[in-house]
Amino acid sequence: MIEAILWDNDGLLVDSEALFFDLTRKAFERAGYLLDSMYWGVEYLGNAKHSSEIARELGMPSELAGRVIEERNEAFLQCLENPVPLLPDVFQTIGGLSGRVRLGLVTGSPRDKVERMHRDNGLLGYFEVIITDDDIAFPKPHPEPYLKALERLGLEPGKCLAVEDSRRGLASAHAAGIPCVVVPNYLTRIQNFDQAYAVEGRVSGVLKHYDALSLKESDL
């Protein structure tokens, strides 16, 4: 029986990935370099390359890249002073699952940024466990973030379901032994999700998989 659902954050619950890409694209453009959304979706969000690696691959000198990325980071922090929109169906889906199954958040963002993103929407109160970049040594696609969540929940991988938006997150959950439903966004939709338990167009699609898995277990 599925006892917990573990959720990614950026690009799945909140529309922060689109915001972050747009700020990066504009910062690169001001420096004279064009950044394509498909390239970003594959290399940064899928293959876990750092912004500095992508800048170098585009031919940007290291010193300039450092300034451009710092400028982007400052702009992103400023944007977090305003609410980051939740993606469609998120609040209804999380609220509908609350009380039926344990919920956890497993994100590569630092805790302070996560708290700023959600400070006005009340969503964090639904999560029993929150794993952030501050809690781990090895980020996704390494399994440590999910293994840490399992440890804190006291559960085996087969008792959990993960939900991610990218191949990087999927690889992390898969390596931890947790089946994963992927809900791609417009930046990650071109990635390969061959290891996914299922791929859904909206977050609400997770509900039918949780219900089906729960019903399957109850019939055993």
C-alpha positions as MATLAB code, in Angstrom:
seq = 'MIEAILWDNDGLLVDSEALFFDLTRKAFERAGYLLDSMYWGVEYLGNAKHSSEIARELGMPSELAGRVIEERNEAFLQCLENPVPLLPDVFQTIGGLSGRVRLGLVTGSPRDKVERMHRDNGLLGYFEVIITDDDIAFPKPHPEPYLKALERLGLEPGKCLAVEDSRRGLASAHAAGIPCVVVPNYLTRIQNFDQAYAVEGRVSGVLKHYDALSLKESDL';
ca = [
       0.000    0.000    0.000;
       1.226    3.497   -0.803;
       1.650    5.279    2.527;
       3.355    8.477    1.321;
       3.574   10.625   -1.802;
       6.788   12.606   -2.200;
       6.603   15.748   -4.326;
       9.205   17.795   -6.128;
       8.662   21.546   -5.906;
      10.035   23.732   -8.701;
       8.203   23.334  -11.995;
       5.757   20.882  -10.438;
       4.024   22.715   -7.592;
       5.159   26.273   -8.301;
       5.955   27.928  -11.632;
       9.452   28.870  -10.502;
      11.325   27.052  -13.281;
       9.708   29.202  -15.955;
      10.568   32.321  -13.956;
      14.164   31.193  -13.428;
      14.639   30.354  -17.112;
      13.188   33.671  -18.255;
      15.537   35.603  -15.967;
      18.488   33.514  -17.196;
      17.551   33.993  -20.839;
      17.283   37.753  -20.433;
      20.581   37.979  -18.539;
      22.368   35.942  -21.229;
      20.752   38.013  -23.964;
      21.971   41.285  -22.425;
      25.471   39.788  -22.518;
      25.041   38.942  -26.209;
      24.233   35.208  -25.966;
      21.035   33.466  -27.000;
      19.668   30.755  -24.734;
      17.120   28.366  -26.216;
      14.350   26.937  -24.021;
      14.777   23.409  -25.419;
      18.517   23.482  -24.748;
      17.883   24.686  -21.198;
      15.203   22.068  -20.685;
      17.509   19.238  -21.714;
      20.846   20.339  -20.281;
      19.964   22.277  -17.114;
      16.689   20.693  -16.047;
      17.343   17.237  -17.491;
      21.088   16.645  -17.347;
      21.718   18.735  -14.214;
      24.323   21.019  -15.797;
      25.078   24.219  -13.884;
      24.389   27.639  -15.375;
      28.133   28.258  -15.597;
      28.601   25.074  -17.671;
      25.873   26.143  -20.065;
      27.385   29.624  -20.345;
      30.757   28.113  -21.260;
      29.151   25.828  -23.833;
      27.615   28.901  -25.452;
      31.065   30.486  -25.645;
      30.717   32.952  -22.775;
      34.051   33.809  -21.071;
      34.213   32.620  -17.450;
      34.592   36.086  -15.937;
      31.598   37.404  -17.862;
      29.582   34.293  -17.012;
      30.205   34.868  -13.319;
      28.826   38.412  -13.526;
      25.842   37.378  -15.628;
      24.888   34.531  -13.300;
      25.268   36.724  -10.224;
      22.992   39.299  -11.854;
      20.446   36.556  -12.611;
      20.583   35.232   -9.057;
      19.956   38.689   -7.600;
      17.012   39.191   -9.952;
      15.540   35.834   -8.914;
      15.750   36.730   -5.227;
      13.990   40.006   -5.970;
      11.237   38.143   -7.802;
      10.700   35.925   -4.760;
       9.540   39.022   -2.901;
       6.291   38.480   -4.818;
       4.154   35.308   -4.746;
       5.247   32.569   -7.152;
       2.118   31.157   -8.847;
       1.057   27.617   -8.093;
       0.680   25.430  -11.158;
      -2.801   24.175  -12.199;
      -4.626   21.761   -9.859;
      -1.858   21.839   -7.239;
      -3.751   23.158   -4.245;
      -6.839   21.047   -4.931;
      -4.750   17.894   -5.444;
      -2.571   18.310   -2.348;
      -5.595   19.284   -0.271;
      -7.539   16.299   -1.551;
      -4.747   13.902   -0.587;
      -4.228   15.394    2.864;
      -5.451   13.004    5.543;
      -5.542   10.086    3.096;
      -1.792    9.628    2.646;
       1.370   11.073    4.171;
       2.901   13.867    2.094;
       6.525   14.927    1.712;
       8.400   17.560   -0.266;
      11.763   16.650   -1.834;
      13.372   19.624   -3.563;
      16.782   20.769   -4.736;
      16.093   24.350   -3.675;
      17.472   25.797   -0.414;
      14.995   25.923    2.454;
      14.881   29.720    2.617;
      13.847   29.942   -1.051;
      11.223   27.237   -0.600;
       9.733   29.077    2.346;
       9.688   32.352    0.411;
       7.967   30.716   -2.572;
       5.205   29.308   -0.354;
       4.904   31.933    2.338;
       1.507   33.170    1.097;
      -0.164   29.989   -0.148;
      -0.232   27.730    2.928;
       0.917   24.679    0.961;
       3.915   23.768    3.137;
       1.617   22.979    6.053;
       0.433   19.855    4.240;
       3.896   18.256    4.177;
       5.024   16.053    7.043;
       8.617   16.000    5.768;
      10.459   18.657    3.754;
      13.861   17.772    2.289;
      15.780   20.683    0.763;
      19.266   21.298   -0.570;
      20.303   22.181    2.988;
      19.633   18.604    4.133;
      21.758   16.648    1.667;
      25.301   16.422    0.294;
      24.397   15.047   -3.135;
      21.547   16.661   -5.108;
      19.283   15.047   -7.698;
      19.839   12.941   -9.826;
      21.624   11.278   -6.880;
      19.160    9.248   -4.754;
      20.159   10.892   -1.464;
      17.263   13.422   -1.348;
      14.697   10.627   -1.594;
      16.623    8.284    0.681;
      16.674   11.058    3.275;
      12.906   11.447    2.980;
      12.409    7.689    3.385;
      14.615    7.741    6.474;
      12.647   10.546    8.097;
       9.308    8.944    7.271;
      10.477    5.503    8.400;
       9.211    3.911    5.175;
      10.494    1.500    2.548;
      10.677    2.683   -1.111;
       7.805    0.428   -2.170;
       5.487    2.206    0.257;
       5.981    5.543   -1.498;
       5.165    7.245   -4.778;
       7.271   10.139   -6.110;
       6.055   12.940   -8.355;
       8.521   14.870  -10.506;
       8.581   17.132  -13.558;
      12.038   16.321  -14.963;
      14.301   13.430  -15.901;
      16.781   14.565  -13.262;
      14.203   14.152  -10.512;
      12.906   10.924  -12.021;
      16.428    9.483  -11.991;
      16.779   10.383   -8.304;
      13.524    8.684   -7.321;
      14.233    5.661   -9.529;
      17.707    5.225   -8.016;
      16.102    5.268   -4.562;
      13.718    2.493   -5.657;
      10.590    4.676   -5.607;
       8.081    4.520   -8.492;
       7.659    7.974   -9.990;
       4.853    9.734  -11.830;
       6.166   12.536  -14.051;
       4.171   15.688  -14.779;
       6.289   17.596  -17.320;
       6.090   21.350  -17.775;
       6.733   23.262  -20.993;
      10.492   23.300  -20.363;
      10.839   19.617  -19.478;
       8.275   18.046  -21.825;
      10.945   17.186  -24.427;
      12.895   14.983  -21.998;
      12.930   11.182  -21.966;
      10.864    9.648  -19.156;
      11.329    5.977  -19.975;
      11.879    5.099  -16.288;
       8.605    6.687  -15.168;
       5.754    4.715  -13.629;
       3.464    7.038  -15.590;
       3.480   10.418  -17.324;
       0.597   12.823  -16.749;
      -0.352   16.164  -18.242;
      -1.561   17.688  -14.974;
      -0.784   17.218  -11.297;
      -4.332   15.948  -10.694;
      -3.442   12.876  -12.767;
      -1.511   11.583   -9.751;
      -4.795   10.899   -7.958;
      -5.844    8.043  -10.231;
      -2.484    6.296   -9.784;
      -2.649    6.586   -6.016;
      -6.225    5.282   -6.035;
      -5.344    2.425   -8.399;
      -2.327    1.367   -6.345;
      -4.328    1.535   -3.125;
      -7.150   -0.526   -4.647;
      -4.677   -3.078   -6.013;
      -3.120   -3.533   -2.583;
      -6.508   -3.851   -0.898;
      -7.431   -6.718   -3.236;
      -4.370   -8.774   -2.272;
];
